[in-house]
mmCIF file of C-alpha atoms in Angstrom:
data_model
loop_
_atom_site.group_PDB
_atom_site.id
_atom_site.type_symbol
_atom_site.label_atom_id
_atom_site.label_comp_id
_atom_site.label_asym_id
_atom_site.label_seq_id
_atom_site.Cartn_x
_atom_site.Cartn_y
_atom_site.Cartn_z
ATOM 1 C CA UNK A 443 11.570 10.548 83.231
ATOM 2 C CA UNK A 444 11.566 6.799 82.289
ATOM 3 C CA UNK A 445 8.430 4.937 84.024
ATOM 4 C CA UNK A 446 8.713 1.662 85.602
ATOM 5 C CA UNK A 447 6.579 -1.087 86.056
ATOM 6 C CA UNK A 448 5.257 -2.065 89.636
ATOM 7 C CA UNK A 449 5.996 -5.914 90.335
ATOM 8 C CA UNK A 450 2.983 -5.741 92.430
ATOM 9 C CA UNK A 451 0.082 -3.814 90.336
ATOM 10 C CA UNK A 452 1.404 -4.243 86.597
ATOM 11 C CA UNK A 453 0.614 -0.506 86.144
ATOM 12 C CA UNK A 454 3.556 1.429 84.648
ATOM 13 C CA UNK A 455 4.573 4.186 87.371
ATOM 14 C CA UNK A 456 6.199 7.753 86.669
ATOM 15 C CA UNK A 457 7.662 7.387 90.239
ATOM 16 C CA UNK A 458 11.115 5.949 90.236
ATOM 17 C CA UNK A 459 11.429 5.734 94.561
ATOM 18 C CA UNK A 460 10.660 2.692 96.541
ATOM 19 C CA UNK A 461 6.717 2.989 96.466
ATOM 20 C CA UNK A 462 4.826 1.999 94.169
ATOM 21 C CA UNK A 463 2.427 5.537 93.189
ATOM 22 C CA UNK A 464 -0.469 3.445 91.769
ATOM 23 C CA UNK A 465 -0.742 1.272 94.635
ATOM 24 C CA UNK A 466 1.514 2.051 97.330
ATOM 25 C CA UNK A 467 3.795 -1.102 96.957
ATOM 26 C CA UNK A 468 6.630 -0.783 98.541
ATOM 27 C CA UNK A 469 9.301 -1.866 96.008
ATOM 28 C CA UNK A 470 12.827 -2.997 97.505
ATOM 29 C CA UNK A 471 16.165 -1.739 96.034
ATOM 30 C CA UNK A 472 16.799 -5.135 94.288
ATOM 31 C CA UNK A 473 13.225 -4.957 92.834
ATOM 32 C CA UNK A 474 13.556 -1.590 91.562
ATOM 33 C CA UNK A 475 17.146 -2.632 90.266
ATOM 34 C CA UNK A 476 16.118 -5.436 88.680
ATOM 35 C CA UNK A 477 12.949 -3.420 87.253
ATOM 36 C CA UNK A 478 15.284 -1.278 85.428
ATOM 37 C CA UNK A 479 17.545 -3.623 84.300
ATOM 38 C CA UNK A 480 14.591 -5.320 82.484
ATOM 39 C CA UNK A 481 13.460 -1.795 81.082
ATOM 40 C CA UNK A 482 17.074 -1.603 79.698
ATOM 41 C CA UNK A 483 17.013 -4.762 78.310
ATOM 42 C CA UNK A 484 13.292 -4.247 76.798
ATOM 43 C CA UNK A 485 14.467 -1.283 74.871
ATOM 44 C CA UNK A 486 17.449 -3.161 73.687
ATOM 45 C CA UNK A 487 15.550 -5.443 72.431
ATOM 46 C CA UNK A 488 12.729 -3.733 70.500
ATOM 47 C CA UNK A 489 15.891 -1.639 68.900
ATOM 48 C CA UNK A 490 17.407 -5.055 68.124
ATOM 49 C CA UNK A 491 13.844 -6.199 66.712
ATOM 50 C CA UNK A 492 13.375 -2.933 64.383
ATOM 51 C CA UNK A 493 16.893 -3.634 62.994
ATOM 52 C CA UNK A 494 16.044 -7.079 62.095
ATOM 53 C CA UNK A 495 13.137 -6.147 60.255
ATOM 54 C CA UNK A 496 14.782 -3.600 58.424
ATOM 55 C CA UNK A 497 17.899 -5.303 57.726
ATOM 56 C CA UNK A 498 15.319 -8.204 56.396
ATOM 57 C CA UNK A 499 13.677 -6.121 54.378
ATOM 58 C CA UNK A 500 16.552 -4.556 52.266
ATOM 59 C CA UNK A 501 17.749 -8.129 51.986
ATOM 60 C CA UNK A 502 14.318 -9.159 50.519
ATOM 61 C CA UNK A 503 14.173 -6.301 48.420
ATOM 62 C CA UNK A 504 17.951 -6.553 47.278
ATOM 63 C CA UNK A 505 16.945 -10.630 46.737
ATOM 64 C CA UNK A 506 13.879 -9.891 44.711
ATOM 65 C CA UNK A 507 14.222 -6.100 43.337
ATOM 66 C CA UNK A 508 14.013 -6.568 38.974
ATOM 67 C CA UNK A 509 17.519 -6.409 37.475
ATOM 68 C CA UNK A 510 16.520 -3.623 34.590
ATOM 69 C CA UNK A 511 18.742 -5.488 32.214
ATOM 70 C CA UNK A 512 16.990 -8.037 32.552
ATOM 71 C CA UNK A 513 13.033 -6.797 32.619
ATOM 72 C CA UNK A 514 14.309 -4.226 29.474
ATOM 73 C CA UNK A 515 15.108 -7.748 27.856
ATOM 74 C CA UNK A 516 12.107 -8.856 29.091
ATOM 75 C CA UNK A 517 9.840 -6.694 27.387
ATOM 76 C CA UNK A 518 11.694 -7.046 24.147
ATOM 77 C CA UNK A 519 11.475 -10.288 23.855
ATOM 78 C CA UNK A 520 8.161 -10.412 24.661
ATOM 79 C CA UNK A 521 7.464 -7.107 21.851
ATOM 80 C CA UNK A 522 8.930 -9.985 19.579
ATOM 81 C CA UNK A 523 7.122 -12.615 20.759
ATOM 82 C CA UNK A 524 3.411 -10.928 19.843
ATOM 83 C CA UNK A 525 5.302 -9.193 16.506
ATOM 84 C CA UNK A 526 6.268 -12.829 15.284
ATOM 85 C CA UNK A 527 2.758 -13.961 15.932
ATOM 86 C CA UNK A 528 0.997 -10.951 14.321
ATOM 87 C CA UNK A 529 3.133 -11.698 11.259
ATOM 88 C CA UNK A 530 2.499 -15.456 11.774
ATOM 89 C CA UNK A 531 -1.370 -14.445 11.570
ATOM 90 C CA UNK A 532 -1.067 -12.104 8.535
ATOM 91 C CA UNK A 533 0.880 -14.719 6.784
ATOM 92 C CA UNK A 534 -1.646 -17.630 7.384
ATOM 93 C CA UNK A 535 -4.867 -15.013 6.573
ATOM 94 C CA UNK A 536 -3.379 -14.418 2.991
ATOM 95 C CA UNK A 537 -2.548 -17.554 2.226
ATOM 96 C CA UNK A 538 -5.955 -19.164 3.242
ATOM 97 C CA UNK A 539 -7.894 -16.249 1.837
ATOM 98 C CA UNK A 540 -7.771 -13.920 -1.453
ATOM 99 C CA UNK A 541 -8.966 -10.540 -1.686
ATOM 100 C CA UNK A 542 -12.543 -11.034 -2.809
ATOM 101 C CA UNK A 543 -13.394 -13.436 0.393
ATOM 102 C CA UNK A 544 -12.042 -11.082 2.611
ATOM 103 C CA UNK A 545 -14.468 -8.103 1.099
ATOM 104 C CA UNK A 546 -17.571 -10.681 1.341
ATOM 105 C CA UNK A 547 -17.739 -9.850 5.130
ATOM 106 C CA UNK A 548 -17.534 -6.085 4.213
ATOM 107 C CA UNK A 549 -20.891 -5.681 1.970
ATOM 108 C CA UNK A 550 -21.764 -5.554 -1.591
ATOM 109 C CA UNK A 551 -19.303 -2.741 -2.213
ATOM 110 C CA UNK A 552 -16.438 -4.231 -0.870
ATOM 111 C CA UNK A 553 -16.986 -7.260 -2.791
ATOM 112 C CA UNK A 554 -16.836 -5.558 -5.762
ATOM 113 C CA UNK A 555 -13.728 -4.168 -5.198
ATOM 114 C CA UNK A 556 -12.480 -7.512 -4.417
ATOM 115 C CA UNK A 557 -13.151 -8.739 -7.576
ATOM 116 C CA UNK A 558 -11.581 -6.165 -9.306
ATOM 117 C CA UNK A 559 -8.159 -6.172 -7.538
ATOM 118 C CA UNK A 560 -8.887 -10.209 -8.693
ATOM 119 C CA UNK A 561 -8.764 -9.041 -11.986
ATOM 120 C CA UNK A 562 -6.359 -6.376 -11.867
ATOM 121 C CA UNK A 563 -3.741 -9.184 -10.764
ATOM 122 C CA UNK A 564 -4.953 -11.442 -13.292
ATOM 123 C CA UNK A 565 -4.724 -8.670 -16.379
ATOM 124 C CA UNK A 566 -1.062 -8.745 -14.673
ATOM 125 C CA UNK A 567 -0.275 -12.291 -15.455
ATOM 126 C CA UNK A 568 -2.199 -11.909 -18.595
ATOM 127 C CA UNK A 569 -5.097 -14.308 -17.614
ATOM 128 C CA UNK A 570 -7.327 -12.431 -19.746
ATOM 129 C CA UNK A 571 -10.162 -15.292 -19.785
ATOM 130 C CA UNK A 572 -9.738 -15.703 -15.768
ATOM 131 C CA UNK A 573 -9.686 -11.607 -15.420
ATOM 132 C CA UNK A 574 -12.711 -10.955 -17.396
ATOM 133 C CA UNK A 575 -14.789 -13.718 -15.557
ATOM 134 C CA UNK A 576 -13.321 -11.083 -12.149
ATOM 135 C CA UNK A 577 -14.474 -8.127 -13.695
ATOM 136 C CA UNK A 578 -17.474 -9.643 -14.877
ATOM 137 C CA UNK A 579 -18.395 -10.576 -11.238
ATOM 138 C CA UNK A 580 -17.941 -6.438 -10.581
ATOM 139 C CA UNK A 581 -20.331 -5.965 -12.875
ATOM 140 C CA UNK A 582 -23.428 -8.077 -11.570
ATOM 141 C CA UNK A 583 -23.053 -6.261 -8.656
ATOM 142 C CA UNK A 584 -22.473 -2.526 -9.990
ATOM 143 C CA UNK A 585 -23.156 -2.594 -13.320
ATOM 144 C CA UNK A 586 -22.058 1.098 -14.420
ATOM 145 C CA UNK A 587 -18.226 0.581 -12.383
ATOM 146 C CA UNK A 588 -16.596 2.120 -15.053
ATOM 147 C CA UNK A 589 -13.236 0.457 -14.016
ATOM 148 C CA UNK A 590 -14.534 -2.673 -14.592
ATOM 149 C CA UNK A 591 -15.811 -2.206 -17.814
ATOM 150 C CA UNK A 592 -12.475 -0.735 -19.006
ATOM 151 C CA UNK A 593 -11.108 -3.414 -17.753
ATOM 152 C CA UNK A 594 -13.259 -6.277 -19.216
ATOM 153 C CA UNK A 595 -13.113 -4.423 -22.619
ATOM 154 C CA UNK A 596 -8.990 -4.740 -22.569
ATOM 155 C CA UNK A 597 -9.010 -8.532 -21.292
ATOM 156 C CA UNK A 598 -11.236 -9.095 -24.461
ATOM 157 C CA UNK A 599 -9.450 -7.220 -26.974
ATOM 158 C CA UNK A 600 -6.740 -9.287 -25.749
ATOM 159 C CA UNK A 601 -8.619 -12.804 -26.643
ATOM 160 C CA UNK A 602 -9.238 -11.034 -29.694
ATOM 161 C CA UNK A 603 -12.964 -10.814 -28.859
ATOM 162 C CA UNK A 604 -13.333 -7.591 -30.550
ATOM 163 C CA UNK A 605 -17.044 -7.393 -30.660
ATOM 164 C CA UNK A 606 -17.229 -8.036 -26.715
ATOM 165 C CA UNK A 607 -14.579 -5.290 -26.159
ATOM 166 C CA UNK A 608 -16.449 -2.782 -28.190
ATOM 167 C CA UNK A 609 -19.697 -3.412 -26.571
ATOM 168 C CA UNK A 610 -18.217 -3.066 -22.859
ATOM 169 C CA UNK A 611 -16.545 0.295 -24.558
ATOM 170 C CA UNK A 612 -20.119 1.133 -25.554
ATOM 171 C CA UNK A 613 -21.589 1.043 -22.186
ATOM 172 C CA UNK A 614 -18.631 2.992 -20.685
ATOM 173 C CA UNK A 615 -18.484 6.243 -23.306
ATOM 174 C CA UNK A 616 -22.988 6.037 -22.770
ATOM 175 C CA UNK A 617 -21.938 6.580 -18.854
ATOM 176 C CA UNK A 618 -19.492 8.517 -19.256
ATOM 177 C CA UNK A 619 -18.959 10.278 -22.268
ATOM 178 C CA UNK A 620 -15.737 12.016 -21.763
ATOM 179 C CA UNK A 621 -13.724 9.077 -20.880
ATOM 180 C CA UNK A 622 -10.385 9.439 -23.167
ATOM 181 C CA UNK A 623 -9.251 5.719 -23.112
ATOM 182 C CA UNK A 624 -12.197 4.345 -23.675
ATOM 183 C CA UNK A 625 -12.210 6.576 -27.139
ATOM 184 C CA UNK A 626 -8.868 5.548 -27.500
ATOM 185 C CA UNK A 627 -8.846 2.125 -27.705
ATOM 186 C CA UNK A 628 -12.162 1.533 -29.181
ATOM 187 C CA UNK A 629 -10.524 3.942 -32.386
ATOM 188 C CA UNK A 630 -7.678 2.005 -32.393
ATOM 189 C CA UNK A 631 -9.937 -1.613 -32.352
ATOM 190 C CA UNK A 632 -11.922 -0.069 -34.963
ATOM 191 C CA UNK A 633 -8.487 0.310 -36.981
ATOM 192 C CA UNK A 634 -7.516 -2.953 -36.707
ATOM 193 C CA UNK A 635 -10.572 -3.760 -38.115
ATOM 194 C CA UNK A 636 -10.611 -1.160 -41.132
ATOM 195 C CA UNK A 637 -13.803 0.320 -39.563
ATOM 196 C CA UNK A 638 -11.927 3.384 -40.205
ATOM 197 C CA UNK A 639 -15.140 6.249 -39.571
ATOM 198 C CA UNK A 640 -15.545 4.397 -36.040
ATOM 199 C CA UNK A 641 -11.904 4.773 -35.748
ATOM 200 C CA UNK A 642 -11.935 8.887 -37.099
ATOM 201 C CA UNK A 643 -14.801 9.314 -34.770
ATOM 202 C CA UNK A 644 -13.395 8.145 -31.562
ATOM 203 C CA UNK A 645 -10.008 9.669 -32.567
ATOM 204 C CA UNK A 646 -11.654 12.962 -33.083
ATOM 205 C CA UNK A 647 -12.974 12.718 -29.748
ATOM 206 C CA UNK A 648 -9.731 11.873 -27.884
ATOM 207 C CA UNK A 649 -7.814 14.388 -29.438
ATOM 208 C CA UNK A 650 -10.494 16.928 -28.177
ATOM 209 C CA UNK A 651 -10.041 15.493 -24.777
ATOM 210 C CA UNK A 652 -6.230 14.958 -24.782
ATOM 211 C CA UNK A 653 -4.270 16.693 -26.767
ATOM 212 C CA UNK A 654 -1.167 16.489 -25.049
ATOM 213 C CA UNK A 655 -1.405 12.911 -26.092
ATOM 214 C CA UNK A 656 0.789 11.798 -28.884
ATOM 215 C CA UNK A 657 -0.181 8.618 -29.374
ATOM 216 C CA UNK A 658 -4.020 10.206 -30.287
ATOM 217 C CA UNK A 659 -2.623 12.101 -32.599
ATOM 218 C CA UNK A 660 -0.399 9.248 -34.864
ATOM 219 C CA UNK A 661 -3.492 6.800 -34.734
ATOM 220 C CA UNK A 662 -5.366 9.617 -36.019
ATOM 221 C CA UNK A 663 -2.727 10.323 -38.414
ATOM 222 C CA UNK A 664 -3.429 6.654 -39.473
ATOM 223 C CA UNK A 665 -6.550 6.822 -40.136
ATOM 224 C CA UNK A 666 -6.234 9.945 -42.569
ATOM 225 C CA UNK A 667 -2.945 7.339 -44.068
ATOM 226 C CA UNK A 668 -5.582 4.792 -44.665
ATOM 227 C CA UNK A 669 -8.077 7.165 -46.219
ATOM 228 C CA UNK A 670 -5.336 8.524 -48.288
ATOM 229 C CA UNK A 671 -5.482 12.226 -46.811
ATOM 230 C CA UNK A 672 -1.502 12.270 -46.675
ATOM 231 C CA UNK A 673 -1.597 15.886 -45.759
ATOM 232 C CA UNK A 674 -3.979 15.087 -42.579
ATOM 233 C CA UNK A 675 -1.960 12.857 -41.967
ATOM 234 C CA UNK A 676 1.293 14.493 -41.788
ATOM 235 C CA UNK A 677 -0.144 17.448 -40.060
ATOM 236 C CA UNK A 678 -1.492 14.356 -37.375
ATOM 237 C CA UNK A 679 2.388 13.124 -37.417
ATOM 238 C CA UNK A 680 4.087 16.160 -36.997
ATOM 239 C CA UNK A 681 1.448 17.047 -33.998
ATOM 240 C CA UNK A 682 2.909 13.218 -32.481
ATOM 241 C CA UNK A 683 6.659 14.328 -33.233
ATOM 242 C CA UNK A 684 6.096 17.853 -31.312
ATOM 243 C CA UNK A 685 4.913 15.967 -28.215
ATOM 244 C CA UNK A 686 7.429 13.189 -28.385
ATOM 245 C CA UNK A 687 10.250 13.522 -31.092
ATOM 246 C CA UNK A 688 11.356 9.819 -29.813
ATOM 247 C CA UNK A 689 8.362 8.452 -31.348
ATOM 248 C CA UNK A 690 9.126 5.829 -34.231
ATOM 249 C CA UNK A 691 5.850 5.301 -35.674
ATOM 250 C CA UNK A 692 5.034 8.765 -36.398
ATOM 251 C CA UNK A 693 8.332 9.396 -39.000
ATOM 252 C CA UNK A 694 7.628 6.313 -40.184
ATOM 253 C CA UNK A 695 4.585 6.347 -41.227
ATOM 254 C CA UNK A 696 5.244 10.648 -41.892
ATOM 255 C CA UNK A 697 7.567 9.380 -44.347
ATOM 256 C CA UNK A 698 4.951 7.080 -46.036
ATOM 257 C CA UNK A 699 3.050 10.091 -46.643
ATOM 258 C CA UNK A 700 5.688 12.396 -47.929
ATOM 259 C CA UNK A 701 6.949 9.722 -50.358
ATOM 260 C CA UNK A 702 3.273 9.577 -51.935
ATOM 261 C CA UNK A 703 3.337 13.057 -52.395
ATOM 262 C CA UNK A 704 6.494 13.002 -54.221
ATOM 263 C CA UNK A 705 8.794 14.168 -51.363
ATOM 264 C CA UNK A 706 11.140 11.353 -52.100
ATOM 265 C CA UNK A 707 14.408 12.883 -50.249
ATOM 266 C CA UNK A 708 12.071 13.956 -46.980
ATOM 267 C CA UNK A 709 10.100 10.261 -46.824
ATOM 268 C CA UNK A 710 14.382 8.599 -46.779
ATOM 269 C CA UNK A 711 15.233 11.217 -44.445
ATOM 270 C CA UNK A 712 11.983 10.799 -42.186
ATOM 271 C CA UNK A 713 13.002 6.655 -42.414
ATOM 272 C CA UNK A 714 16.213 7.046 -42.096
ATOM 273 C CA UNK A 715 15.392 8.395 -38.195
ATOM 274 C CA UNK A 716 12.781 5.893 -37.636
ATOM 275 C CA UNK A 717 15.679 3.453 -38.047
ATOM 276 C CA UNK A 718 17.946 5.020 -35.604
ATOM 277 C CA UNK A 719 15.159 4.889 -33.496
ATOM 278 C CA UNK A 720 14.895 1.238 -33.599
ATOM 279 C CA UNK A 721 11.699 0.752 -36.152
ATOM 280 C CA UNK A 722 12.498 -2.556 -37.796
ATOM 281 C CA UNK A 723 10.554 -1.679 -41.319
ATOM 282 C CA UNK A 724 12.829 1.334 -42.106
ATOM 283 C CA UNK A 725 15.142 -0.367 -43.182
ATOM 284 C CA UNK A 726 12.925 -2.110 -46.214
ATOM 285 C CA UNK A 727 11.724 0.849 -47.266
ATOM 286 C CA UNK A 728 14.808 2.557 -47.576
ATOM 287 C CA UNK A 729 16.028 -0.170 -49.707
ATOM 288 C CA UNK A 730 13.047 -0.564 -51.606
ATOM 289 C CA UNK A 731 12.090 3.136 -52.133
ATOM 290 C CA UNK A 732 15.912 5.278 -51.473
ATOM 291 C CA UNK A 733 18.212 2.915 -53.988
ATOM 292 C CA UNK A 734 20.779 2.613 -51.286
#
């Protein structure tokens, strides 16, 4: 049953008669009408009230709820926002700094390796001066980097500073003993230089070490053509031609050899493919020594 409130002692009643059963008011017909009426209209009006706050709130929400378009958007632009400044960043750090300065922060290690990507760009460019003075920096800090001195030695040979490349190539076969390039190219400086028992030596060696390697085997062929062992030297040539029949030098110089042991018809034939194979001296010699 609905209660009603008494006009008289405020106090909500469960009694809907004409006294009051808090405090015994007597409460007229008109009262109690009117009572109810305002009950009525109470309810009404808290109804009303919830449905304006809900009705404002699903406007306020409709109003102000984030279009997913347009927060999706949102965060993509913003993704490209902080990717164009990352890039911006990277861009402005390699400009301003190269790769040694970066490494100084890194320790005596990393420096190193700064330097020697230095001079690995620079031996690109063929700076040789500007690349050794890189590697060189490698060095005062590890002095057995065995990259470095590799390096170094090449840049040299390049300036034609023989007798630095051969010392740097000294340093690098005492630490490591086995290193095949190293062999290599200090036998081939050595032949450039007719210091042909350095050259036999460190051919020897890289052979030994390689002998999958073609080009070992036709600079040692050399070697025995210079000491006029044309046999070595054709057994050298002929080990070059099994690894790589596209190799010029080999027939040419296999030819050389067979023409000084009187094997006129094999040296022109042995020329003859060095010419197909693009070696510009063939020719001469054919014309000189095959009377064609």
């Amino acid at each position: 049953m609905p209660k009603i409130t008494c006009p008289r002692c405020t106090g909500e009643t469960a009694s809907q008669e004409v006294r009051c059963s808090n405090c015994g008011y007597h409460i007229s017909p008109e009262e109690l009408a009117d009572i109810k009426k305002y009950n009525q209209l109470k309810v009404v009006g808290r109804v009303a009230f919830l449905a304006l706050i809900g009705l404002s709130a699903i406007i306020l929400f409709l109003t102000y709820m984030p279009d997913p378009a347009l927060e999706e958007r949102s965060v993509a632009e913003r993704a490209m926002e902080r990717r164009e400044a990352e890039e911006a960043g990277q861009d402005a750090m390699a400009e301003e700094t190269d790769p040694a300065a970066l490494a100084e922060e890194a320790g005596p290690a990393s420096v190193a390796e700064g330097h020697y990507d230095r001079g690995m760009e620079l031996m690109g460019s063929r700076d040789y001066e500007a690349a050794a003075g890189e590697f060189s920096k490698v060095l005062e800090i590890d002095s057995l980097h065995t990259g470095a001195l590799m390096q170094r030695a090449g840049a040299r040979g390049n300036m034609n500073d023989f007798d630095g490349a051969v010392s740097d190539l000294d340093r690098l076969t005492a630490v490591d003993p086995d290193h095949f390039d190293a062999h290599l190219t200090r036998g081939y400086i050595f032949l450039l230089n007719e210091e042909y028992q350095g050259a036999l030596d460190d051919f020897n060696i890289a052979v030994r070490l390689n002998p999958g390697n073609a080009e070992a085997w036709y600079l040692r062929g050399r070697v025995w053509t210079f000491l006029e062992d044309d046999e070595g030297a054709i057994s050298d040539y002929n080990r070059a031609l099994d690894l790589n029949p596209e190799y010029d030098e080999p027939w040419l110089y296999r030819g050389i050899g067979k023409f000084r042991l009187g094997d006129t018809e094999g040296a022109c034939a042995d020329w003859h493919r060095a010419l197909e194979l693009g070696h510009e001296l063939a020719q001469r010699l054919i014309d000189d020594m095959c009377g064609e």
